[in-house]
Amino acid sequence: MGKLGRRRPFFLAGAIAASLALLAMPNSPVLWVAAGMLWIMDASINVSMEPFRAFVGDMLPSEQRTIGFSMQSFFIGIGAIIASALPYIMTNWFGIANTAEAGMIPDAVKYSFYFGGAVFFCAVLWTVISTKEYSPEELTKYSDAENNSAKHKNEKRSSSFVSSEKFQRDGIIWLIVGLAGFLVLWLIFRQTDYGLYVFFVGSAIFGVLQLIVSFLTQQGKTQGGMVTVFNDFYQMPRTMKQLAVVQFFSWFALFAMWIYTTPAVTHHIFSATDPTSELYNKGADWVGVLMAVYNGFAAVMHLFSYGLRVNQSKNRPYD
């Protein structure tokens, strides 16, 4: 393990790349550059943030991890409140312009990106500098019992595989649904919403992958990554499967909200359709305030969850 440990190099590298993408994105000369910066930013944030969750697990004993994750989510919510409200704050508190010529980004939005990139980098840098990371040997020393339990469960699960017949049956169903949906959209409805095509093509590809896994399982080639992933997918605990359904519909609704809230509010509430007009941008700023309220409610719920966890841990009987 290097001087920065196992997790912190990812924190730092992801933060640097994401911050640079945040600085570059509002200055993109063409749309494809902005899209590229968005992909880089999203990937870099995941490189930086995903190890953070594991870092919380490393730093806390098992009985405190849920509380730690609740506090982490609470502070994520606080950051989202400020970020959502930044364009409104820049315009109404500091007098920075929220309008620009066609094809240009308003200064209020640009400065919000700059501020977000700087804060993100400084927050991660503070974590890298101020925290001590336990070595794998130290983690093993304090969690032998948990590791042995997890190892036993993994060995038990690895001894059983989903049958090739099930993969074949489900693969055929997914393939038929995907192709049928694609053809109905194309031939009957003449649909021009390519998002629906992506959904049905993805379903068909998912079916094809299951047919491949079925063939590999039938041949006894069960140690490959693809077969392992699909077996894990099918053998998820019941709670995880229920959560997957909830997550699917939750994220479906969230992305619909993120995509359509600004045009809906600006058009129906502010009666503005021109993105370069002052009235349209006032509506867009107000959407930021609405998002801040939405994130604030989520943060309060995480804080409430934290209080419940603390109370439960105090009242829990110990042997």
PDB file of C-alpha atoms in Angstrom:
ATOM      1  CA  MET A   1       0.000   0.000   0.000  1.00  0.00           C
ATOM      2  CA  GLY A   2       1.466   3.382  -1.030  1.00  0.00           C
ATOM      3  CA  LYS A   3       1.764   6.525   1.034  1.00  0.00           C
ATOM      4  CA  LEU A   4      -1.751   7.606   0.077  1.00  0.00           C
ATOM      5  CA  GLY A   5      -3.251   4.199   0.860  1.00  0.00           C
ATOM      6  CA  ARG A   6      -5.681   2.166  -1.241  1.00  0.00           C
ATOM      7  CA  ARG A   7      -8.630   4.554  -1.506  1.00  0.00           C
ATOM      8  CA  ARG A   8      -7.162   8.044  -1.437  1.00  0.00           C
ATOM      9  CA  PRO A   9      -5.358   7.891  -4.822  1.00  0.00           C
ATOM     10  CA  PHE A  10      -8.784   7.326  -6.412  1.00  0.00           C
ATOM     11  CA  PHE A  11     -10.245  10.231  -4.401  1.00  0.00           C
ATOM     12  CA  LEU A  12      -7.534  12.576  -5.642  1.00  0.00           C
ATOM     13  CA  ALA A  13      -7.349  11.440  -9.273  1.00  0.00           C
ATOM     14  CA  GLY A  14     -11.127  11.489  -9.671  1.00  0.00           C
ATOM     15  CA  ALA A  15     -11.426  14.909  -8.033  1.00  0.00           C
ATOM     16  CA  ILE A  16      -8.758  16.440 -10.279  1.00  0.00           C
ATOM     17  CA  ALA A  17     -10.347  15.094 -13.469  1.00  0.00           C
ATOM     18  CA  ALA A  18     -13.903  15.983 -12.402  1.00  0.00           C
ATOM     19  CA  SER A  19     -12.912  19.512 -11.352  1.00  0.00           C
ATOM     20  CA  LEU A  20     -11.145  20.129 -14.670  1.00  0.00           C
ATOM     21  CA  ALA A  21     -14.220  18.852 -16.525  1.00  0.00           C
ATOM     22  CA  LEU A  22     -16.435  21.195 -14.481  1.00  0.00           C
ATOM     23  CA  LEU A  23     -14.200  24.127 -15.418  1.00  0.00           C
ATOM     24  CA  ALA A  24     -14.133  23.193 -19.111  1.00  0.00           C
ATOM     25  CA  MET A  25     -17.746  22.170 -19.656  1.00  0.00           C
ATOM     26  CA  PRO A  26     -19.423  25.651 -19.642  1.00  0.00           C
ATOM     27  CA  ASN A  27     -16.748  26.878 -22.074  1.00  0.00           C
ATOM     28  CA  SER A  28     -17.264  24.087 -24.619  1.00  0.00           C
ATOM     29  CA  PRO A  29     -17.226  25.470 -28.176  1.00  0.00           C
ATOM     30  CA  VAL A  30     -19.565  22.811 -29.600  1.00  0.00           C
ATOM     31  CA  LEU A  31     -22.138  20.360 -28.280  1.00  0.00           C
ATOM     32  CA  TRP A  32     -20.023  17.199 -28.679  1.00  0.00           C
ATOM     33  CA  VAL A  33     -17.266  18.718 -26.530  1.00  0.00           C
ATOM     34  CA  ALA A  34     -19.812  19.519 -23.802  1.00  0.00           C
ATOM     35  CA  ALA A  35     -21.130  15.939 -24.011  1.00  0.00           C
ATOM     36  CA  GLY A  36     -17.577  14.616 -23.745  1.00  0.00           C
ATOM     37  CA  MET A  37     -16.916  16.780 -20.693  1.00  0.00           C
ATOM     38  CA  LEU A  38     -20.137  15.495 -19.135  1.00  0.00           C
ATOM     39  CA  TRP A  39     -19.026  11.878 -19.644  1.00  0.00           C
ATOM     40  CA  ILE A  40     -15.576  12.602 -18.233  1.00  0.00           C
ATOM     41  CA  MET A  41     -17.073  14.461 -15.273  1.00  0.00           C
ATOM     42  CA  ASP A  42     -19.573  11.691 -14.525  1.00  0.00           C
ATOM     43  CA  ALA A  43     -16.939   8.944 -14.780  1.00  0.00           C
ATOM     44  CA  SER A  44     -14.443  10.929 -12.696  1.00  0.00           C
ATOM     45  CA  ILE A  45     -16.976  11.678  -9.971  1.00  0.00           C
ATOM     46  CA  ASN A  46     -17.711   7.960  -9.751  1.00  0.00           C
ATOM     47  CA  VAL A  47     -13.966   7.191  -9.596  1.00  0.00           C
ATOM     48  CA  SER A  48     -13.693   9.613  -6.685  1.00  0.00           C
ATOM     49  CA  MET A  49     -16.980   9.038  -4.867  1.00  0.00           C
ATOM     50  CA  GLU A  50     -17.485   5.260  -5.021  1.00  0.00           C
ATOM     51  CA  PRO A  51     -14.320   4.553  -2.978  1.00  0.00           C
ATOM     52  CA  PHE A  52     -15.620   7.116  -0.453  1.00  0.00           C
ATOM     53  CA  ARG A  53     -18.451   4.781   0.479  1.00  0.00           C
ATOM     54  CA  ALA A  54     -15.998   1.911   0.908  1.00  0.00           C
ATOM     55  CA  PHE A  55     -13.794   4.277   2.915  1.00  0.00           C
ATOM     56  CA  VAL A  56     -16.641   4.875   5.373  1.00  0.00           C
ATOM     57  CA  GLY A  57     -16.971   1.111   5.771  1.00  0.00           C
ATOM     58  CA  ASP A  58     -13.216   0.801   6.342  1.00  0.00           C
ATOM     59  CA  MET A  59     -13.102   3.494   9.008  1.00  0.00           C
ATOM     60  CA  LEU A  60     -16.109   2.384  11.077  1.00  0.00           C
ATOM     61  CA  PRO A  61     -16.995  -0.816  12.934  1.00  0.00           C
ATOM     62  CA  SER A  62     -19.894  -2.759  11.448  1.00  0.00           C
ATOM     63  CA  GLU A  63     -22.455  -1.521  14.009  1.00  0.00           C
ATOM     64  CA  GLN A  64     -21.723   2.128  13.106  1.00  0.00           C
ATOM     65  CA  ARG A  65     -21.587   1.854   9.310  1.00  0.00           C
ATOM     66  CA  THR A  66     -25.271   2.505   8.689  1.00  0.00           C
ATOM     67  CA  ILE A  67     -25.018   5.682  10.772  1.00  0.00           C
ATOM     68  CA  GLY A  68     -21.896   6.662   8.837  1.00  0.00           C
ATOM     69  CA  PHE A  69     -23.640   6.156   5.499  1.00  0.00           C
ATOM     70  CA  SER A  70     -26.622   8.208   6.729  1.00  0.00           C
ATOM     71  CA  MET A  71     -24.348  11.117   7.624  1.00  0.00           C
ATOM     72  CA  GLN A  72     -22.575  10.808   4.277  1.00  0.00           C
ATOM     73  CA  SER A  73     -25.928  11.019   2.477  1.00  0.00           C
ATOM     74  CA  PHE A  74     -26.944  13.975   4.650  1.00  0.00           C
ATOM     75  CA  PHE A  75     -23.900  15.999   3.611  1.00  0.00           C
ATOM     76  CA  ILE A  76     -24.429  14.990  -0.025  1.00  0.00           C
ATOM     77  CA  GLY A  77     -27.919  16.478   0.337  1.00  0.00           C
ATOM     78  CA  ILE A  78     -26.524  19.697   1.820  1.00  0.00           C
ATOM     79  CA  GLY A  79     -24.125  20.015  -1.110  1.00  0.00           C
ATOM     80  CA  ALA A  80     -26.970  19.399  -3.565  1.00  0.00           C
ATOM     81  CA  ILE A  81     -29.041  22.170  -1.938  1.00  0.00           C
ATOM     82  CA  ILE A  82     -26.266  24.736  -2.411  1.00  0.00           C
ATOM     83  CA  ALA A  83     -25.428  23.535  -5.930  1.00  0.00           C
ATOM     84  CA  SER A  84     -29.063  23.678  -7.066  1.00  0.00           C
ATOM     85  CA  ALA A  85     -29.536  27.193  -5.732  1.00  0.00           C
ATOM     86  CA  LEU A  86     -26.204  28.603  -6.989  1.00  0.00           C
ATOM     87  CA  PRO A  87     -27.464  30.129 -10.290  1.00  0.00           C
ATOM     88  CA  TYR A  88     -30.298  31.864  -8.401  1.00  0.00           C
ATOM     89  CA  ILE A  89     -27.867  33.075  -5.722  1.00  0.00           C
ATOM     90  CA  MET A  90     -25.364  34.309  -8.315  1.00  0.00           C
ATOM     91  CA  THR A  91     -28.062  36.339 -10.081  1.00  0.00           C
ATOM     92  CA  ASN A  92     -30.178  37.638  -7.217  1.00  0.00           C
ATOM     93  CA  TRP A  93     -27.562  38.099  -4.490  1.00  0.00           C
ATOM     94  CA  PHE A  94     -24.475  39.084  -6.493  1.00  0.00           C
ATOM     95  CA  GLY A  95     -26.056  40.602  -9.613  1.00  0.00           C
ATOM     96  CA  ILE A  96     -24.308  38.277 -12.068  1.00  0.00           C
ATOM     97  CA  ALA A  97     -26.042  38.050 -15.451  1.00  0.00           C
ATOM     98  CA  ASN A  98     -28.251  35.023 -16.041  1.00  0.00           C
ATOM     99  CA  THR A  99     -28.783  35.702 -19.748  1.00  0.00           C
ATOM    100  CA  ALA A 100     -26.472  35.327 -22.727  1.00  0.00           C
ATOM    101  CA  GLU A 101     -26.507  35.361 -26.500  1.00  0.00           C
ATOM    102  CA  ALA A 102     -27.754  32.339 -28.410  1.00  0.00           C
ATOM    103  CA  GLY A 103     -25.274  29.485 -28.130  1.00  0.00           C
ATOM    104  CA  MET A 104     -23.557  31.008 -25.064  1.00  0.00           C
ATOM    105  CA  ILE A 105     -23.724  30.074 -21.365  1.00  0.00           C
ATOM    106  CA  PRO A 106     -24.827  32.781 -18.894  1.00  0.00           C
ATOM    107  CA  ASP A 107     -22.147  33.970 -16.476  1.00  0.00           C
ATOM    108  CA  ALA A 108     -24.242  32.915 -13.480  1.00  0.00           C
ATOM    109  CA  VAL A 109     -24.157  29.311 -14.703  1.00  0.00           C
ATOM    110  CA  LYS A 110     -20.449  29.480 -15.572  1.00  0.00           C
ATOM    111  CA  TYR A 111     -19.477  30.775 -12.136  1.00  0.00           C
ATOM    112  CA  SER A 112     -21.640  28.077 -10.532  1.00  0.00           C
ATOM    113  CA  PHE A 113     -19.609  25.454 -12.387  1.00  0.00           C
ATOM    114  CA  TYR A 114     -16.339  27.095 -11.336  1.00  0.00           C
ATOM    115  CA  PHE A 115     -17.412  27.322  -7.706  1.00  0.00           C
ATOM    116  CA  GLY A 116     -18.596  23.701  -7.706  1.00  0.00           C
ATOM    117  CA  GLY A 117     -15.339  22.452  -9.199  1.00  0.00           C
ATOM    118  CA  ALA A 118     -13.237  24.360  -6.669  1.00  0.00           C
ATOM    119  CA  VAL A 119     -15.300  23.215  -3.673  1.00  0.00           C
ATOM    120  CA  PHE A 120     -15.302  19.611  -4.867  1.00  0.00           C
ATOM    121  CA  PHE A 121     -11.531  19.546  -5.277  1.00  0.00           C
ATOM    122  CA  CYS A 122     -10.863  21.267  -1.934  1.00  0.00           C
ATOM    123  CA  ALA A 123     -13.230  18.946  -0.045  1.00  0.00           C
ATOM    124  CA  VAL A 124     -11.579  15.823  -1.469  1.00  0.00           C
ATOM    125  CA  LEU A 125      -8.108  17.254  -0.919  1.00  0.00           C
ATOM    126  CA  TRP A 126      -8.967  17.918   2.737  1.00  0.00           C
ATOM    127  CA  THR A 127     -10.045  14.282   3.119  1.00  0.00           C
ATOM    128  CA  VAL A 128      -6.842  13.030   1.486  1.00  0.00           C
ATOM    129  CA  ILE A 129      -4.655  15.192   3.743  1.00  0.00           C
ATOM    130  CA  SER A 130      -6.494  14.876   7.042  1.00  0.00           C
ATOM    131  CA  THR A 131      -7.517  11.207   7.228  1.00  0.00           C
ATOM    132  CA  LYS A 132      -5.543   8.085   8.058  1.00  0.00           C
ATOM    133  CA  GLU A 133      -6.297   4.953   6.095  1.00  0.00           C
ATOM    134  CA  TYR A 134      -6.020   1.523   7.673  1.00  0.00           C
ATOM    135  CA  SER A 135      -3.883  -1.063   5.902  1.00  0.00           C
ATOM    136  CA  PRO A 136      -5.474  -4.343   4.740  1.00  0.00           C
ATOM    137  CA  GLU A 137      -3.621  -6.108   7.566  1.00  0.00           C
ATOM    138  CA  GLU A 138      -5.168  -3.798  10.172  1.00  0.00           C
ATOM    139  CA  LEU A 139      -8.642  -4.227   8.666  1.00  0.00           C
ATOM    140  CA  THR A 140      -8.237  -8.004   8.683  1.00  0.00           C
ATOM    141  CA  LYS A 141      -7.132  -7.948  12.318  1.00  0.00           C
ATOM    142  CA  TYR A 142     -10.298  -6.168  13.445  1.00  0.00           C
ATOM    143  CA  SER A 143     -12.783  -7.972  11.225  1.00  0.00           C
ATOM    144  CA  ASP A 144     -11.749 -11.625  11.122  1.00  0.00           C
ATOM    145  CA  ALA A 145     -15.158 -12.776  12.325  1.00  0.00           C
ATOM    146  CA  GLU A 146     -16.999 -10.795   9.644  1.00  0.00           C
ATOM    147  CA  ASN A 147     -14.612 -11.968   6.945  1.00  0.00           C
ATOM    148  CA  ASN A 148     -14.996 -15.620   7.924  1.00  0.00           C
ATOM    149  CA  SER A 149     -18.781 -15.281   7.894  1.00  0.00           C
ATOM    150  CA  ALA A 150     -18.759 -13.614   4.471  1.00  0.00           C
ATOM    151  CA  LYS A 151     -16.338 -16.232   3.129  1.00  0.00           C
ATOM    152  CA  HIS A 152     -18.631 -19.027   4.294  1.00  0.00           C
ATOM    153  CA  LYS A 153     -21.616 -17.424   2.559  1.00  0.00           C
ATOM    154  CA  ASN A 154     -19.688 -16.871  -0.670  1.00  0.00           C
ATOM    155  CA  GLU A 155     -18.464 -20.487  -0.699  1.00  0.00           C
ATOM    156  CA  LYS A 156     -22.013 -21.682  -0.157  1.00  0.00           C
ATOM    157  CA  ARG A 157     -23.328 -19.563  -3.009  1.00  0.00           C
ATOM    158  CA  SER A 158     -20.502 -20.441  -5.412  1.00  0.00           C
ATOM    159  CA  SER A 159     -21.386 -24.119  -5.194  1.00  0.00           C
ATOM    160  CA  SER A 160     -24.704 -23.618  -7.025  1.00  0.00           C
ATOM    161  CA  PHE A 161     -25.339 -22.204 -10.482  1.00  0.00           C
ATOM    162  CA  VAL A 162     -28.478 -21.186 -12.301  1.00  0.00           C
ATOM    163  CA  SER A 163     -29.462 -23.825 -14.854  1.00  0.00           C
ATOM    164  CA  SER A 164     -28.775 -23.275 -18.533  1.00  0.00           C
ATOM    165  CA  GLU A 165     -32.474 -23.953 -19.231  1.00  0.00           C
ATOM    166  CA  LYS A 166     -33.530 -20.964 -17.126  1.00  0.00           C
ATOM    167  CA  PHE A 167     -31.048 -18.675 -18.856  1.00  0.00           C
ATOM    168  CA  GLN A 168     -32.252 -19.968 -22.226  1.00  0.00           C
ATOM    169  CA  ARG A 169     -35.952 -19.505 -21.411  1.00  0.00           C
ATOM    170  CA  ASP A 170     -35.521 -16.020 -19.962  1.00  0.00           C
ATOM    171  CA  GLY A 171     -33.145 -15.008 -22.746  1.00  0.00           C
ATOM    172  CA  ILE A 172     -35.691 -15.944 -25.417  1.00  0.00           C
ATOM    173  CA  ILE A 173     -38.397 -13.961 -23.583  1.00  0.00           C
ATOM    174  CA  TRP A 174     -36.232 -10.837 -23.315  1.00  0.00           C
ATOM    175  CA  LEU A 175     -35.139 -11.143 -26.953  1.00  0.00           C
ATOM    176  CA  ILE A 176     -38.723 -11.512 -28.227  1.00  0.00           C
ATOM    177  CA  VAL A 177     -39.987  -8.601 -26.098  1.00  0.00           C
ATOM    178  CA  GLY A 178     -37.135  -6.373 -27.253  1.00  0.00           C
ATOM    179  CA  LEU A 179     -37.530  -7.155 -30.956  1.00  0.00           C
ATOM    180  CA  ALA A 180     -41.330  -6.976 -30.815  1.00  0.00           C
ATOM    181  CA  GLY A 181     -41.271  -3.614 -29.060  1.00  0.00           C
ATOM    182  CA  PHE A 182     -38.745  -2.246 -31.557  1.00  0.00           C
ATOM    183  CA  LEU A 183     -40.793  -3.398 -34.555  1.00  0.00           C
ATOM    184  CA  VAL A 184     -44.073  -2.070 -33.107  1.00  0.00           C
ATOM    185  CA  LEU A 185     -42.509   1.360 -32.567  1.00  0.00           C
ATOM    186  CA  TRP A 186     -40.920   1.412 -36.010  1.00  0.00           C
ATOM    187  CA  LEU A 187     -43.579  -0.142 -38.230  1.00  0.00           C
ATOM    188  CA  ILE A 188     -46.861   0.756 -36.510  1.00  0.00           C
ATOM    189  CA  PHE A 189     -46.382   3.894 -34.457  1.00  0.00           C
ATOM    190  CA  ARG A 190     -43.539   5.381 -36.544  1.00  0.00           C
ATOM    191  CA  GLN A 191     -42.106   6.570 -33.262  1.00  0.00           C
ATOM    192  CA  THR A 192     -39.332   9.181 -33.370  1.00  0.00           C
ATOM    193  CA  ASP A 193     -38.460   9.056 -29.668  1.00  0.00           C
ATOM    194  CA  TYR A 194     -35.150   7.214 -29.838  1.00  0.00           C
ATOM    195  CA  GLY A 195     -35.108   6.681 -26.072  1.00  0.00           C
ATOM    196  CA  LEU A 196     -37.785   3.995 -26.445  1.00  0.00           C
ATOM    197  CA  TYR A 197     -35.772   2.321 -29.190  1.00  0.00           C
ATOM    198  CA  VAL A 198     -32.762   2.225 -26.869  1.00  0.00           C
ATOM    199  CA  PHE A 199     -34.898   0.572 -24.180  1.00  0.00           C
ATOM    200  CA  PHE A 200     -36.159  -2.212 -26.448  1.00  0.00           C
ATOM    201  CA  VAL A 201     -32.806  -2.761 -28.149  1.00  0.00           C
ATOM    202  CA  GLY A 202     -31.252  -3.008 -24.680  1.00  0.00           C
ATOM    203  CA  SER A 203     -33.857  -5.616 -23.740  1.00  0.00           C
ATOM    204  CA  ALA A 204     -33.002  -7.645 -26.829  1.00  0.00           C
ATOM    205  CA  ILE A 205     -29.266  -7.438 -26.092  1.00  0.00           C
ATOM    206  CA  PHE A 206     -29.943  -8.554 -22.514  1.00  0.00           C
ATOM    207  CA  GLY A 207     -31.747 -11.582 -23.944  1.00  0.00           C
ATOM    208  CA  VAL A 208     -28.858 -12.402 -26.290  1.00  0.00           C
ATOM    209  CA  LEU A 209     -26.380 -12.215 -23.403  1.00  0.00           C
ATOM    210  CA  GLN A 210     -28.496 -14.672 -21.412  1.00  0.00           C
ATOM    211  CA  LEU A 211     -28.519 -17.069 -24.350  1.00  0.00           C
ATOM    212  CA  ILE A 212     -24.719 -16.847 -24.444  1.00  0.00           C
ATOM    213  CA  VAL A 213     -24.555 -17.544 -20.706  1.00  0.00           C
ATOM    214  CA  SER A 214     -26.914 -20.479 -21.213  1.00  0.00           C
ATOM    215  CA  PHE A 215     -24.564 -21.953 -23.824  1.00  0.00           C
ATOM    216  CA  LEU A 216     -21.487 -21.424 -21.623  1.00  0.00           C
ATOM    217  CA  THR A 217     -23.228 -23.009 -18.627  1.00  0.00           C
ATOM    218  CA  GLN A 218     -24.252 -25.997 -20.745  1.00  0.00           C
ATOM    219  CA  GLN A 219     -20.618 -26.415 -21.790  1.00  0.00           C
ATOM    220  CA  GLY A 220     -19.505 -26.329 -18.138  1.00  0.00           C
ATOM    221  CA  LYS A 221     -17.667 -23.020 -18.560  1.00  0.00           C
ATOM    222  CA  THR A 222     -19.019 -21.460 -15.364  1.00  0.00           C
ATOM    223  CA  GLN A 223     -15.893 -19.674 -14.114  1.00  0.00           C
ATOM    224  CA  GLY A 224     -15.951 -16.805 -16.607  1.00  0.00           C
ATOM    225  CA  GLY A 225     -16.869 -13.268 -15.627  1.00  0.00           C
ATOM    226  CA  MET A 226     -20.079 -13.107 -17.662  1.00  0.00           C
ATOM    227  CA  VAL A 227     -21.473 -16.329 -16.185  1.00  0.00           C
ATOM    228  CA  THR A 228     -20.541 -15.198 -12.672  1.00  0.00           C
ATOM    229  CA  VAL A 229     -22.215 -11.810 -13.113  1.00  0.00           C
ATOM    230  CA  PHE A 230     -25.466 -13.307 -14.411  1.00  0.00           C
ATOM    231  CA  ASN A 231     -25.515 -15.939 -11.669  1.00  0.00           C
ATOM    232  CA  ASP A 232     -25.045 -13.216  -9.058  1.00  0.00           C
ATOM    233  CA  PHE A 233     -27.821 -11.264 -10.725  1.00  0.00           C
ATOM    234  CA  TYR A 234     -30.248 -14.186 -10.523  1.00  0.00           C
ATOM    235  CA  GLN A 235     -29.195 -15.200  -7.004  1.00  0.00           C
ATOM    236  CA  MET A 236     -29.596 -11.780  -5.434  1.00  0.00           C
ATOM    237  CA  PRO A 237     -31.340 -11.837  -2.048  1.00  0.00           C
ATOM    238  CA  ARG A 238     -35.084 -11.181  -2.229  1.00  0.00           C
ATOM    239  CA  THR A 239     -34.668  -7.761  -0.595  1.00  0.00           C
ATOM    240  CA  MET A 240     -32.189  -6.716  -3.284  1.00  0.00           C
ATOM    241  CA  LYS A 241     -34.603  -7.776  -6.031  1.00  0.00           C
ATOM    242  CA  GLN A 242     -37.390  -5.740  -4.420  1.00  0.00           C
ATOM    243  CA  LEU A 243     -35.016  -2.795  -4.138  1.00  0.00           C
ATOM    244  CA  ALA A 244     -34.069  -3.143  -7.807  1.00  0.00           C
ATOM    245  CA  VAL A 245     -37.709  -2.652  -8.835  1.00  0.00           C
ATOM    246  CA  VAL A 246     -38.010   0.392  -6.577  1.00  0.00           C
ATOM    247  CA  GLN A 247     -34.732   1.815  -7.910  1.00  0.00           C
ATOM    248  CA  PHE A 248     -35.806   1.327 -11.532  1.00  0.00           C
ATOM    249  CA  PHE A 249     -39.025   3.286 -11.173  1.00  0.00           C
ATOM    250  CA  SER A 250     -37.420   5.858  -8.866  1.00  0.00           C
ATOM    251  CA  TRP A 251     -34.624   6.671 -11.308  1.00  0.00           C
ATOM    252  CA  PHE A 252     -37.060   6.608 -14.230  1.00  0.00           C
ATOM    253  CA  ALA A 253     -39.081   9.326 -12.477  1.00  0.00           C
ATOM    254  CA  LEU A 254     -36.003  11.269 -11.350  1.00  0.00           C
ATOM    255  CA  PHE A 255     -34.536  11.501 -14.849  1.00  0.00           C
ATOM    256  CA  ALA A 256     -37.915  12.540 -16.245  1.00  0.00           C
ATOM    257  CA  MET A 257     -38.041  15.281 -13.613  1.00  0.00           C
ATOM    258  CA  TRP A 258     -34.479  16.465 -14.265  1.00  0.00           C
ATOM    259  CA  ILE A 259     -34.999  16.577 -18.029  1.00  0.00           C
ATOM    260  CA  TYR A 260     -38.457  18.158 -18.206  1.00  0.00           C
ATOM    261  CA  THR A 261     -38.775  20.364 -15.104  1.00  0.00           C
ATOM    262  CA  THR A 262     -37.009  23.396 -16.589  1.00  0.00           C
ATOM    263  CA  PRO A 263     -38.968  23.515 -19.889  1.00  0.00           C
ATOM    264  CA  ALA A 264     -42.215  22.752 -18.016  1.00  0.00           C
ATOM    265  CA  VAL A 265     -41.771  25.524 -15.440  1.00  0.00           C
ATOM    266  CA  THR A 266     -40.462  28.126 -17.886  1.00  0.00           C
ATOM    267  CA  HIS A 267     -43.236  27.432 -20.395  1.00  0.00           C
ATOM    268  CA  HIS A 268     -46.275  26.877 -18.171  1.00  0.00           C
ATOM    269  CA  ILE A 269     -45.447  29.171 -15.231  1.00  0.00           C
ATOM    270  CA  PHE A 270     -43.297  31.905 -16.793  1.00  0.00           C
ATOM    271  CA  SER A 271     -44.803  31.674 -20.322  1.00  0.00           C
ATOM    272  CA  ALA A 272     -41.306  31.735 -21.850  1.00  0.00           C
ATOM    273  CA  THR A 273     -39.885  29.497 -24.556  1.00  0.00           C
ATOM    274  CA  ASP A 274     -36.804  31.448 -25.695  1.00  0.00           C
ATOM    275  CA  PRO A 275     -33.747  30.181 -23.713  1.00  0.00           C
ATOM    276  CA  THR A 276     -31.954  33.496 -24.310  1.00  0.00           C
ATOM    277  CA  SER A 277     -34.716  35.634 -22.763  1.00  0.00           C
ATOM    278  CA  GLU A 278     -34.513  37.055 -19.259  1.00  0.00           C
ATOM    279  CA  LEU A 279     -37.903  35.610 -18.309  1.00  0.00           C
ATOM    280  CA  TYR A 280     -36.893  32.090 -19.365  1.00  0.00           C
ATOM    281  CA  ASN A 281     -33.722  32.289 -17.294  1.00  0.00           C
ATOM    282  CA  LYS A 282     -35.658  33.573 -14.291  1.00  0.00           C
ATOM    283  CA  GLY A 283     -37.777  30.455 -14.590  1.00  0.00           C
ATOM    284  CA  ALA A 284     -34.650  28.304 -14.885  1.00  0.00           C
ATOM    285  CA  ASP A 285     -33.217  29.934 -11.747  1.00  0.00           C
ATOM    286  CA  TRP A 286     -36.469  29.202  -9.938  1.00  0.00           C
ATOM    287  CA  VAL A 287     -36.174  25.550 -10.955  1.00  0.00           C
ATOM    288  CA  GLY A 288     -32.829  25.577  -9.154  1.00  0.00           C
ATOM    289  CA  VAL A 289     -34.581  26.793  -6.016  1.00  0.00           C
ATOM    290  CA  LEU A 290     -37.177  24.022  -6.362  1.00  0.00           C
ATOM    291  CA  MET A 291     -34.398  21.456  -6.698  1.00  0.00           C
ATOM    292  CA  ALA A 292     -32.742  22.891  -3.596  1.00  0.00           C
ATOM    293  CA  VAL A 293     -35.974  22.362  -1.640  1.00  0.00           C
ATOM    294  CA  TYR A 294     -36.248  18.818  -2.973  1.00  0.00           C
ATOM    295  CA  ASN A 295     -32.649  18.057  -1.946  1.00  0.00           C
ATOM    296  CA  GLY A 296     -33.220  19.759   1.399  1.00  0.00           C
ATOM    297  CA  PHE A 297     -36.114  17.446   2.167  1.00  0.00           C
ATOM    298  CA  ALA A 298     -33.913  14.450   1.287  1.00  0.00           C
ATOM    299  CA  ALA A 299     -31.155  15.760   3.576  1.00  0.00           C
ATOM    300  CA  VAL A 300     -33.613  16.189   6.456  1.00  0.00           C
ATOM    301  CA  MET A 301     -34.829  12.619   5.971  1.00  0.00           C
ATOM    302  CA  HIS A 302     -31.252  11.352   6.102  1.00  0.00           C
ATOM    303  CA  LEU A 303     -30.713  13.300   9.315  1.00  0.00           C
ATOM    304  CA  PHE A 304     -33.914  11.805  10.704  1.00  0.00           C
ATOM    305  CA  SER A 305     -32.641   8.352   9.699  1.00  0.00           C
ATOM    306  CA  TYR A 306     -29.375   9.111  11.487  1.00  0.00           C
ATOM    307  CA  GLY A 307     -31.297   9.970  14.666  1.00  0.00           C
ATOM    308  CA  LEU A 308     -33.254   6.717  14.462  1.00  0.00           C
ATOM    309  CA  ARG A 309     -30.077   4.694  14.014  1.00  0.00           C
ATOM    310  CA  VAL A 310     -28.394   6.373  16.964  1.00  0.00           C
ATOM    311  CA  ASN A 311     -31.449   5.717  19.132  1.00  0.00           C
ATOM    312  CA  GLN A 312     -31.586   2.074  18.030  1.00  0.00           C
ATOM    313  CA  SER A 313     -27.902   1.555  18.780  1.00  0.00           C
ATOM    314  CA  LYS A 314     -28.343   3.020  22.279  1.00  0.00           C
ATOM    315  CA  ASN A 315     -31.315   0.755  23.054  1.00  0.00           C
ATOM    316  CA  ARG A 316     -29.830  -2.389  21.522  1.00  0.00           C
ATOM    317  CA  PRO A 317     -29.064  -5.042  24.131  1.00  0.00           C
ATOM    318  CA  TYR A 318     -25.523  -6.370  24.117  1.00  0.00           C
ATOM    319  CA  ASP A 319     -24.305  -9.708  25.413  1.00  0.00           C
TER     320      ASP A 319
END
